[in-house]
Coordinates of N, CA and C in Angstrom, one line a residue:
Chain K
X22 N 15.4 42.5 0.5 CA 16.4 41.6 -0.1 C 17.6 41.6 0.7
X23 N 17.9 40.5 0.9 CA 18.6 40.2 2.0 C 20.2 40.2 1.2
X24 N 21.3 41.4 1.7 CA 22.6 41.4 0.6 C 23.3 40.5 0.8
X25 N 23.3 40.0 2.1 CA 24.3 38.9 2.0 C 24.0 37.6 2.2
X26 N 23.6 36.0 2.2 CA 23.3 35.2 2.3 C 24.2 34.2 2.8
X27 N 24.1 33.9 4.0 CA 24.5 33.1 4.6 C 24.2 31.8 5.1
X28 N 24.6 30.4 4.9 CA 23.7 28.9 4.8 C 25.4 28.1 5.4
X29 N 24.9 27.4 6.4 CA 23.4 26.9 6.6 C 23.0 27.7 8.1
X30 N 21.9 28.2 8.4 CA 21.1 29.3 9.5 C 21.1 28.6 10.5
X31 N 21.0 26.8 10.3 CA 21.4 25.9 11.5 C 22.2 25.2 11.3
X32 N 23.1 24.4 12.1 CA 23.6 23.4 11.9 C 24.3 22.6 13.2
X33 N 24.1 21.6 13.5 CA 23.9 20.5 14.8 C 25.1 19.5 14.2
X34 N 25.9 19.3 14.9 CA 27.1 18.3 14.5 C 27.5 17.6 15.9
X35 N 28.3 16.9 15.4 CA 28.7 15.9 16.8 C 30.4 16.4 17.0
X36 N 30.9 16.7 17.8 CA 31.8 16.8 18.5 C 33.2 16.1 17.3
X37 N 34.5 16.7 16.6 CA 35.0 15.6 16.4 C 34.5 16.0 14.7
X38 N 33.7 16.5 14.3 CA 33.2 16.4 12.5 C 33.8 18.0 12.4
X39 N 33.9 18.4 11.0 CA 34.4 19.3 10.2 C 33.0 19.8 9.6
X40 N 32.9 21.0 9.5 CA 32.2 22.0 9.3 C 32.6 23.5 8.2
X41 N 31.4 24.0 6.9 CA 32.0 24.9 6.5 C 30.7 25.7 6.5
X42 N 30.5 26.9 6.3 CA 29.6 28.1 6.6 C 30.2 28.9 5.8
X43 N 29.0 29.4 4.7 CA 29.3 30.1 3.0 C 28.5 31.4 3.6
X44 N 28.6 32.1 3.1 CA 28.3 33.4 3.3 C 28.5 34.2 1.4
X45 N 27.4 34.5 0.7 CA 27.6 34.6 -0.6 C 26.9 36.0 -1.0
X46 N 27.1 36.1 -2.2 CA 26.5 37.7 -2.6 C 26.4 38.0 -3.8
X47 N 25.9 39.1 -4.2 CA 25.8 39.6 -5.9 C 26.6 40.4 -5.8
X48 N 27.3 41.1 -4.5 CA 27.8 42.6 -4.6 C 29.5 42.6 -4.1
X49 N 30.4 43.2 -4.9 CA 31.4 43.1 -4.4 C 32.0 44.4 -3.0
X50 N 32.6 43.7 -2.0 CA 32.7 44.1 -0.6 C 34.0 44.4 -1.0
X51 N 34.4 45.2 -0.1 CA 35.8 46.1 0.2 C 36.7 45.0 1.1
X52 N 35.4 44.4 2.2 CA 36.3 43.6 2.8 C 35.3 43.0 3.5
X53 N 35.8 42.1 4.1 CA 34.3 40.8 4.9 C 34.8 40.4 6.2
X54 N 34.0 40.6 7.1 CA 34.3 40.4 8.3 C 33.8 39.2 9.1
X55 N 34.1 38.0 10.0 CA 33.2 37.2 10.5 C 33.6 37.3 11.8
X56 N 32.3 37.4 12.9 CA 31.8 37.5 13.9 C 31.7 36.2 14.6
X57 N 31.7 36.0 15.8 CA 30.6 35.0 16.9 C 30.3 35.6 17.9
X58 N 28.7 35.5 18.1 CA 28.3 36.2 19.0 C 27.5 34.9 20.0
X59 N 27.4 35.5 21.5 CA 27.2 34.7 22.4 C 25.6 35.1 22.4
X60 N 25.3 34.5 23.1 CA 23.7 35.0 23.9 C 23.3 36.4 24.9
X61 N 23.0 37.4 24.2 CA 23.0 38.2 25.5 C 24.5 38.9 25.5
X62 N 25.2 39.0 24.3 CA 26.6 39.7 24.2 C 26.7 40.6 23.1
X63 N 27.7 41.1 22.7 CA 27.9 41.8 21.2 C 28.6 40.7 20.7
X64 N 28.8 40.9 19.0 CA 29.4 40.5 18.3 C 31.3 40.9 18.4
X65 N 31.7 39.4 18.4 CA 33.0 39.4 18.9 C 33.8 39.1 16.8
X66 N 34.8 40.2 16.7 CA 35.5 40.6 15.9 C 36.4 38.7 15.6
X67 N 36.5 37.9 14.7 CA 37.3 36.4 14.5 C 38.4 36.9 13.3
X68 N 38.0 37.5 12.4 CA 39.2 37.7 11.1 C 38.2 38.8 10.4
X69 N 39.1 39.5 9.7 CA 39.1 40.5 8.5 C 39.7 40.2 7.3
X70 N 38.9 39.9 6.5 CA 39.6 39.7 5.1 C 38.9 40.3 3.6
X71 N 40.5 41.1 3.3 CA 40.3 41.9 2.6 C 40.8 42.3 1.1
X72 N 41.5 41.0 0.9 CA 41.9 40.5 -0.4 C 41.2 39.3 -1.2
X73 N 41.1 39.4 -2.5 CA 40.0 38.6 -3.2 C 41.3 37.3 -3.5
X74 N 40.9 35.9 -2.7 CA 41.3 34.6 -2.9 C 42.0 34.6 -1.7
X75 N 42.0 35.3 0.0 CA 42.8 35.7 0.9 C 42.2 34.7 2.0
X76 N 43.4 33.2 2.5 CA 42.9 32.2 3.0 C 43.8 32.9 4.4
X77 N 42.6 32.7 5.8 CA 43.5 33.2 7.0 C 43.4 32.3 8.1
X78 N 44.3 31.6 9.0 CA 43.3 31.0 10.0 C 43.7 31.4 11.4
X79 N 43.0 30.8 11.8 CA 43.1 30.9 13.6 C 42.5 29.5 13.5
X80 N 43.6 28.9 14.2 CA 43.2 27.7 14.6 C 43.3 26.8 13.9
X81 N 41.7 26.0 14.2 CA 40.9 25.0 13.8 C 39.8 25.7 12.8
X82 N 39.8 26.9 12.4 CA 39.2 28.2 11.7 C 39.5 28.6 10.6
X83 N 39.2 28.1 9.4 CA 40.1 29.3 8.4 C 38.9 29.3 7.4
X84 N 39.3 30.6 7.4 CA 38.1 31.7 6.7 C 39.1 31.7 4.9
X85 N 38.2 31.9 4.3 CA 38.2 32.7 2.6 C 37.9 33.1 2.6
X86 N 38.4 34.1 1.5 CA 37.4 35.4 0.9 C 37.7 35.1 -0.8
X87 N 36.1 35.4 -1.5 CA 36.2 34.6 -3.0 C 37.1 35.7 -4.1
X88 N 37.8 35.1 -4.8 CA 38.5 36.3 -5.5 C 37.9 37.1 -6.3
X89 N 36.7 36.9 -6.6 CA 35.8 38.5 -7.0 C 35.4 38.7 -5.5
X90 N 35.5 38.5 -4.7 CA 35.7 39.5 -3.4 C 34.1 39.3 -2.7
X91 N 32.9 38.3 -3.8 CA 31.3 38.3 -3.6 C 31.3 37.6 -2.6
X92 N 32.1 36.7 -2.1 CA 31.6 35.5 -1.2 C 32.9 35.1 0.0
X93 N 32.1 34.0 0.9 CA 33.6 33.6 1.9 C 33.4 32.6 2.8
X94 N 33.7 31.9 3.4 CA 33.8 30.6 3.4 C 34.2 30.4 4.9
X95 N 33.5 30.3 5.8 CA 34.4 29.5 7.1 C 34.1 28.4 7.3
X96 N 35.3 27.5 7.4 CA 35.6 26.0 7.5 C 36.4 26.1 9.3
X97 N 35.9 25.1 9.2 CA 36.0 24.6 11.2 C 36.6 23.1 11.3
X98 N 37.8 22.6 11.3 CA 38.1 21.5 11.6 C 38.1 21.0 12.7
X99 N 37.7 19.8 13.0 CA 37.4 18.5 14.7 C 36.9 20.0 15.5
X100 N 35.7 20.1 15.2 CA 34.5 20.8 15.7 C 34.6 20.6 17.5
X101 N 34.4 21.4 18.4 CA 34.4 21.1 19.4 C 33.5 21.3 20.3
X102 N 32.9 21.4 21.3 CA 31.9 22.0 22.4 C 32.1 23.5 22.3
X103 N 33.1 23.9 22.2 CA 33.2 25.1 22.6 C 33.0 26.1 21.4
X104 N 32.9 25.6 20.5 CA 32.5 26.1 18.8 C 31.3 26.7 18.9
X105 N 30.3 25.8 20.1 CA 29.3 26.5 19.6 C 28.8 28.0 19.9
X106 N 27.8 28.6 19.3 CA 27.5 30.0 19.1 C 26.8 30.2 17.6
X107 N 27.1 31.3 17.7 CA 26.1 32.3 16.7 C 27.2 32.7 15.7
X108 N 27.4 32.6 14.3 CA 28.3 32.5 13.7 C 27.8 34.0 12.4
X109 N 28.5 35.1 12.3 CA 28.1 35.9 11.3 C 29.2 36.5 10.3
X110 N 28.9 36.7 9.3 CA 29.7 37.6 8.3 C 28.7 38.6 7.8
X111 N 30.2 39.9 8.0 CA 29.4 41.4 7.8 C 30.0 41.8 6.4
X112 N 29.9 42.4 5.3 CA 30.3 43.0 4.8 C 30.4 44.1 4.3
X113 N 31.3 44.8 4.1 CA 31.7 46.4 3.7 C 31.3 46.9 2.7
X114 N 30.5 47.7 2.8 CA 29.9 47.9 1.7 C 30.8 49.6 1.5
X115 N 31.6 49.7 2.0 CA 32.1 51.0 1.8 C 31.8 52.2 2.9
X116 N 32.0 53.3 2.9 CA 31.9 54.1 4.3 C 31.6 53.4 5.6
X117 N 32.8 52.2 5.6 CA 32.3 51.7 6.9 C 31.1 50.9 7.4
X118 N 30.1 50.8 6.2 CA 29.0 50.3 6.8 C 28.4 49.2 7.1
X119 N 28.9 48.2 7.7 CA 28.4 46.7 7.7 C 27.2 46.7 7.5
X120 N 27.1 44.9 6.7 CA 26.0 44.9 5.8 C 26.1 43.1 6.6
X121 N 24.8 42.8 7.4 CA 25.1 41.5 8.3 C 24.5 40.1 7.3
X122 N 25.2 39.0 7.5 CA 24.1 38.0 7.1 C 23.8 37.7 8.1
X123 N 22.7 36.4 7.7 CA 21.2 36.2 8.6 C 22.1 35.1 9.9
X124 N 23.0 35.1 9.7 CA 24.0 34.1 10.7 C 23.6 32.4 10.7
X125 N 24.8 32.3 11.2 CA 24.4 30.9 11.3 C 24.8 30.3 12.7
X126 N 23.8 29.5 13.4 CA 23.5 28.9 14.7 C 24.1 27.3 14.8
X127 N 25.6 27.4 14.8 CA 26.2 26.4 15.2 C 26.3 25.6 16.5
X128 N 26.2 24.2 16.3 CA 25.6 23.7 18.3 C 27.0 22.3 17.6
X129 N 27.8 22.0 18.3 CA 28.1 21.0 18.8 C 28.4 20.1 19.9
X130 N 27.5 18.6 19.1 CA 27.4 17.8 20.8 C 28.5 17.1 20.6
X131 N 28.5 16.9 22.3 CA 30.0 15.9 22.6 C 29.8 14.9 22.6
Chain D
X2 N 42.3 42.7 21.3 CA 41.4 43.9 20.3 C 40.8 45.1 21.0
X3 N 40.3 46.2 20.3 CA 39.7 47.3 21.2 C 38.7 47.1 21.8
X4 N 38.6 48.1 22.5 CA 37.5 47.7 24.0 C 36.2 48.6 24.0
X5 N 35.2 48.2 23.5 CA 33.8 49.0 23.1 C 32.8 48.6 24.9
X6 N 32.5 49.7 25.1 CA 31.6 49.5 26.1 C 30.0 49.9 26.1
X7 N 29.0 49.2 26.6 CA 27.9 49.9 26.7 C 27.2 50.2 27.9
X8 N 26.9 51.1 28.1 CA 25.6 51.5 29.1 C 24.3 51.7 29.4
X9 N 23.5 50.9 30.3 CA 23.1 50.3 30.7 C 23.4 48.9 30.3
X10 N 23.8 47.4 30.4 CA 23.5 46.5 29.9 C 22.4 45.7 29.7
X11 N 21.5 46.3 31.0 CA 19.9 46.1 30.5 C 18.9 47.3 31.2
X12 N 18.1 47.5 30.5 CA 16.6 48.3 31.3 C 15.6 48.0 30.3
X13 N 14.6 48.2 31.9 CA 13.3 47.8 31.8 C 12.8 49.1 32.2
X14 N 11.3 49.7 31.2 CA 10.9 51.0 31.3 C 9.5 50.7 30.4
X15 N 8.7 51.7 31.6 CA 7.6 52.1 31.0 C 6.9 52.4 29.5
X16 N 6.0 51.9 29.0 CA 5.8 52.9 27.6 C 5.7 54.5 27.9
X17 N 6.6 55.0 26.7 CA 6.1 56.2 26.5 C 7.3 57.1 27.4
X18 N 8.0 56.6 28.6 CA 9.4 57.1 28.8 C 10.3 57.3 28.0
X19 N 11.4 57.7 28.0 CA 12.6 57.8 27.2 C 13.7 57.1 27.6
X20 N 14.5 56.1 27.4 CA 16.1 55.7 27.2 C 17.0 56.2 26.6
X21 N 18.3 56.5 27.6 CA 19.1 57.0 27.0 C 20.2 55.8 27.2
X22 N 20.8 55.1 25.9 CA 22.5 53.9 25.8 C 23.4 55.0 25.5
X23 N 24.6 54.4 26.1 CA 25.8 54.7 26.2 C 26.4 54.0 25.6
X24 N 27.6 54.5 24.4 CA 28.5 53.6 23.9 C 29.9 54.6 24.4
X25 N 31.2 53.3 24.4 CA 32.2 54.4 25.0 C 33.3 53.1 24.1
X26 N 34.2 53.9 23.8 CA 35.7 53.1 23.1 C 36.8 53.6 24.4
X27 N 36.8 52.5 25.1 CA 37.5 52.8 26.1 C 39.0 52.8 26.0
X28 N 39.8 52.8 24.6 CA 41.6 52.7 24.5 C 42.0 53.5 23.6
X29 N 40.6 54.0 22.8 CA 41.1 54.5 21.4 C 39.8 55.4 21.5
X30 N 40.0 56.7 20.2 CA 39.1 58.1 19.9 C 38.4 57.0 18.5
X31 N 37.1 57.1 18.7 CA 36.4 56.9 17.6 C 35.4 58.0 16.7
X32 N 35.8 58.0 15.4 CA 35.3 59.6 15.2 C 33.8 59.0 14.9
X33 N 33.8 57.8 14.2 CA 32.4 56.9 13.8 C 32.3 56.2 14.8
X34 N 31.2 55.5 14.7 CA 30.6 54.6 15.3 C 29.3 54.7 15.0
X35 N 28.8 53.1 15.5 CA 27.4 52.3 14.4 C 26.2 52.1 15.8
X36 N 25.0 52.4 15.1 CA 24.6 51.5 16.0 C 23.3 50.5 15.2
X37 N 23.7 49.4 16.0 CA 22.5 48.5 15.2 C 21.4 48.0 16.5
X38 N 20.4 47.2 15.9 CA 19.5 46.8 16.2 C 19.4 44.9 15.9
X39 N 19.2 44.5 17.2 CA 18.9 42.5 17.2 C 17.9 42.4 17.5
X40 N 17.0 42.1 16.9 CA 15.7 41.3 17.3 C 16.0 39.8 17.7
X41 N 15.2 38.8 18.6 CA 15.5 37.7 18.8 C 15.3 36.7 17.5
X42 N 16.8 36.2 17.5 CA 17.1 34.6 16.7 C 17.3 35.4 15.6
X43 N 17.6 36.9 15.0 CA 17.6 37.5 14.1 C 18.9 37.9 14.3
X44 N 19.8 38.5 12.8 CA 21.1 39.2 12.6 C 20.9 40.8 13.2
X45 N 22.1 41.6 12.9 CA 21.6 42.9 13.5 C 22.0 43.4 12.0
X46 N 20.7 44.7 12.5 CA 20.9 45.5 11.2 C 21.2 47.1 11.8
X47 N 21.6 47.8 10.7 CA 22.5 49.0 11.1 C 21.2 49.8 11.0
X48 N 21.2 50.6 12.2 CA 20.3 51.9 12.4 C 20.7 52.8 12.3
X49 N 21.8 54.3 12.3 CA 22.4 54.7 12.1 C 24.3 55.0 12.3
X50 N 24.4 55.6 11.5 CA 25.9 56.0 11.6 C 26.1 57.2 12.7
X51 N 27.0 57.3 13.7 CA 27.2 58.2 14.5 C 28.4 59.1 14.4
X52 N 28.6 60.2 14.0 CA 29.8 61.2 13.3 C 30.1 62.4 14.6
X53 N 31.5 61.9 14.8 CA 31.8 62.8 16.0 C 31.5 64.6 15.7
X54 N 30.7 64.8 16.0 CA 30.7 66.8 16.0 C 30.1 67.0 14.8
X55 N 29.4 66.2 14.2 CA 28.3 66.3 13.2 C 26.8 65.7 13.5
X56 N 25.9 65.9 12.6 CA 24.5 64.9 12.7 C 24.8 63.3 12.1
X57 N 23.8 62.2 13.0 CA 23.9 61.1 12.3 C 23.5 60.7 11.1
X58 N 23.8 59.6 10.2 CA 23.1 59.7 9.7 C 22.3 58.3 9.4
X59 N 20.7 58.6 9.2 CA 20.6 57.4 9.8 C 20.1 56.2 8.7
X60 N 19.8 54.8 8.1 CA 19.4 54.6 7.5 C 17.9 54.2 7.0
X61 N 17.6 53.8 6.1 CA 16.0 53.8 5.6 C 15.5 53.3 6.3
X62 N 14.5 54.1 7.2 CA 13.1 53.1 7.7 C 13.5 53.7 9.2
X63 N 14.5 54.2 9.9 CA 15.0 54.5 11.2 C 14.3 55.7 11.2
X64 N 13.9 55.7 12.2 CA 13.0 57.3 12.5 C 14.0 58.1 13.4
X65 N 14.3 59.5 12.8 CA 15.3 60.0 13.5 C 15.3 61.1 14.6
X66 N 13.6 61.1 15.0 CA 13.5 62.1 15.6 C 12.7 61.0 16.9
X67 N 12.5 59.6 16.8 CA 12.5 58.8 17.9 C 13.5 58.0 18.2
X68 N 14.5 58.2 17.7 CA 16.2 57.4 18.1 C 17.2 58.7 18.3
X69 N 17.2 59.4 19.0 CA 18.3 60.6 18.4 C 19.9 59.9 18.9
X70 N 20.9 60.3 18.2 CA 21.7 59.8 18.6 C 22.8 61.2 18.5
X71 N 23.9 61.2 19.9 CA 24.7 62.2 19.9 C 26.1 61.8 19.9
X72 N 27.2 62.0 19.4 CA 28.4 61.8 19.2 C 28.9 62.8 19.6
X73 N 28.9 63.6 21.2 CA 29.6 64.4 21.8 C 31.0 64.2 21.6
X74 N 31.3 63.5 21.9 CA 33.3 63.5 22.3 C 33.7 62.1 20.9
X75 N 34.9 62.3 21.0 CA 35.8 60.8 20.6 C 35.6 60.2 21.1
X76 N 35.5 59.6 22.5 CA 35.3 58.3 22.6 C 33.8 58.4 23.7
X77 N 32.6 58.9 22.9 CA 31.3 58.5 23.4 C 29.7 59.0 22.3
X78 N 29.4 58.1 22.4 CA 28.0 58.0 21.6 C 26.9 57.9 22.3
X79 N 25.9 58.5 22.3 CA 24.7 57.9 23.0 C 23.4 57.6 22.4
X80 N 22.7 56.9 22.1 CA 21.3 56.5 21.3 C 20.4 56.7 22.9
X81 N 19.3 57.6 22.0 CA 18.1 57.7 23.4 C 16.7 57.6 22.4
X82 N 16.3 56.5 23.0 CA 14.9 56.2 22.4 C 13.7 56.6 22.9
X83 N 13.2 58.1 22.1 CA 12.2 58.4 23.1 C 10.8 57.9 22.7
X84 N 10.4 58.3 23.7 CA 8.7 58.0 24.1 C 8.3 56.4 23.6
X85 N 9.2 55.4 24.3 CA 9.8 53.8 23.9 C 8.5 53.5 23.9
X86 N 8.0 52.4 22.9 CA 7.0 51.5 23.0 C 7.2 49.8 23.0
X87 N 6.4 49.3 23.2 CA 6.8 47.7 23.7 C 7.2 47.1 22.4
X88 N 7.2 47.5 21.1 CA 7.5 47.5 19.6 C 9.2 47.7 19.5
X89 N 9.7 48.4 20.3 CA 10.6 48.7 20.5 C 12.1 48.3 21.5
X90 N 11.6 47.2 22.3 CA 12.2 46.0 22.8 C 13.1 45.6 21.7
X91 N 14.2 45.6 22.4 CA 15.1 44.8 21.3 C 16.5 44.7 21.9
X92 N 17.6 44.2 21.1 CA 19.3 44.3 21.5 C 19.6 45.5 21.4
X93 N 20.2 46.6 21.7 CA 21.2 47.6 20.9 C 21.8 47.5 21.5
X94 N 22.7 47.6 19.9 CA 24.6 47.0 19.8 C 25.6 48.2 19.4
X95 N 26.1 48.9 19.6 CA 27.2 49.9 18.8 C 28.3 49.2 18.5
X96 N 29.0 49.8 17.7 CA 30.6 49.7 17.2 C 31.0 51.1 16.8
X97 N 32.2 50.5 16.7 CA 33.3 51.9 17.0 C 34.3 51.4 15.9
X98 N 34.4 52.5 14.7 CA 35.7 51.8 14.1 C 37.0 52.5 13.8
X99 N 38.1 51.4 14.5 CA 39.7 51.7 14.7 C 39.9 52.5 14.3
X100 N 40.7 53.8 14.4 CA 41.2 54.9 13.3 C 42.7 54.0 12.7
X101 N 43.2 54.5 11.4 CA 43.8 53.4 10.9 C 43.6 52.3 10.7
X102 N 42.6 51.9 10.8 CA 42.7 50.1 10.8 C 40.9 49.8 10.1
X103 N 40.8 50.3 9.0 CA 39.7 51.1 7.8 C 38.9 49.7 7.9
X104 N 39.5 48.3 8.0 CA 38.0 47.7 7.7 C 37.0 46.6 9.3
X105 N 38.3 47.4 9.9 CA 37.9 46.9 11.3 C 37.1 47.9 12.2
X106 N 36.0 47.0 13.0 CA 34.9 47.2 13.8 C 34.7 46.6 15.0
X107 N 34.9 46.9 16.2 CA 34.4 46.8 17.5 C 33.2 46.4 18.2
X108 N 33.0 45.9 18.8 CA 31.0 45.8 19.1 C 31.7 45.6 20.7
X109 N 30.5 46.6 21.1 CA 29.9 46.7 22.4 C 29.4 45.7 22.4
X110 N 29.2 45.5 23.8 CA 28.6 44.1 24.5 C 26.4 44.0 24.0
X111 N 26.2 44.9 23.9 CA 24.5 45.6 23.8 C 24.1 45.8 24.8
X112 N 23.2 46.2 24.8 CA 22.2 47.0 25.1 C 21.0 46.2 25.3
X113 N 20.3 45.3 26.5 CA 18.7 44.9 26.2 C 17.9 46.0 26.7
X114 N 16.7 46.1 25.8 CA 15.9 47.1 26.2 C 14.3 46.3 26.1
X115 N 14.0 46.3 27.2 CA 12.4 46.1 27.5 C 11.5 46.9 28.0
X116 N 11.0 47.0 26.6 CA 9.6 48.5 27.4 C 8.0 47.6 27.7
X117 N 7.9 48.3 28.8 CA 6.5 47.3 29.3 C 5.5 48.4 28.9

């Protein structure tokens, strides 16, 4: 049983469009983390959020976290080439122990 | 952000030899650190927890007497996978988490491991 569910696992957009990636759950997290990982790299640390209804951004990037704290949201505005990657959210399940979803495989063409 | 390193970044090894990865927090003392497991086009999943000057501990289904993992010092971890089989090919990824900084996590670059 997979704890965290994350949709959509693909997604192909054109250069210029807006983008969101849900990440959802039955279980309440301490705190929720999202990732982008390259090919052949580790998972690179994007935002931490750790309050329930807590909107953060970087960028063209802004993450939620759901205020029962189950779910979270990254939204991507004017999508660009360089967006693309491997897109994940981990969550805390307490003693530190990340709990990954299944990621999502973002490509945008120019 | 902090700086997680791993060693080897790739090997290729016989069945039935042993690998030993290196994980190192090169700015800061990590008393924890993780290490997980990527399969290809797949997320990573946590294989054990690594406790500085204690045993790991490791999760369900992780065999702990073919992954052992040491947590010598603050800033070094090592996973050694012995007597590797071709089943056993995969990413390994560690992290290391911040002291003070409770919900943040680091990741090493991984680890590819190919056993022929």
């Amino acid at each position: 049983t997979q704890l965290l569910e994350q949709s959509p696992q693909f997604l192909s957009i054109q250069e210029g469009e807006n983008l969101t990636v849900y990440c959802n759950s039955s279980s309440v997290f301490s705190s929720l983390q999202w990732y982008r990982q390259e090919p052949g790299e580790g998972p690179v640390l994007l935002v931490t959020v750790v309050t329930g209804g807590e909107v953060k951004k970087l960028k063209r990037l802004t993450f939620q976290f759901g205020d029962a704290r189950k779910d979270s949201s990254l939204h991507i505005t004017a999508a660009q080439p360089g967006d693309t990657g491997l897109y994940l959210c981990a969550g805390d399940q307490g003693a530190q122990k990340l709990v990954f979803g299944q990621g999502t495989r973002l490509t945008i063409n120019p | 952000g902090a700086v997680v390193s791993q060693h080897p970044s790739r090997v290729i090894c016989k069945s039935g030899t042993s690998v030993k990865i290196e994980c190192r927090s090169l700015d800061f003392q990590a008393t924890t650190m993780f290490w997980y497991r990527q399969f290809p086009k797949q997320s990573l999943m946590l294989m054990a927890t690594s406790n500085e000057g204690s045993k790991a501990t490791y999760e369900q289904g992780v065999e702990k007497d073919k992954f052992l993992i040491n947590h010598a010092s603050l800033t070094l971890s090592t996973l050694t996978v012995t007597s590797a089989h071709p089943e056993d090919s995969s990413f390994y990824i560690c992290s290391a988490r911040v002291p003070g900084v409770r919900e943040t996590q680091y990741f090493g670059p991984g680890t590819r491991l190919l056993v022929l």
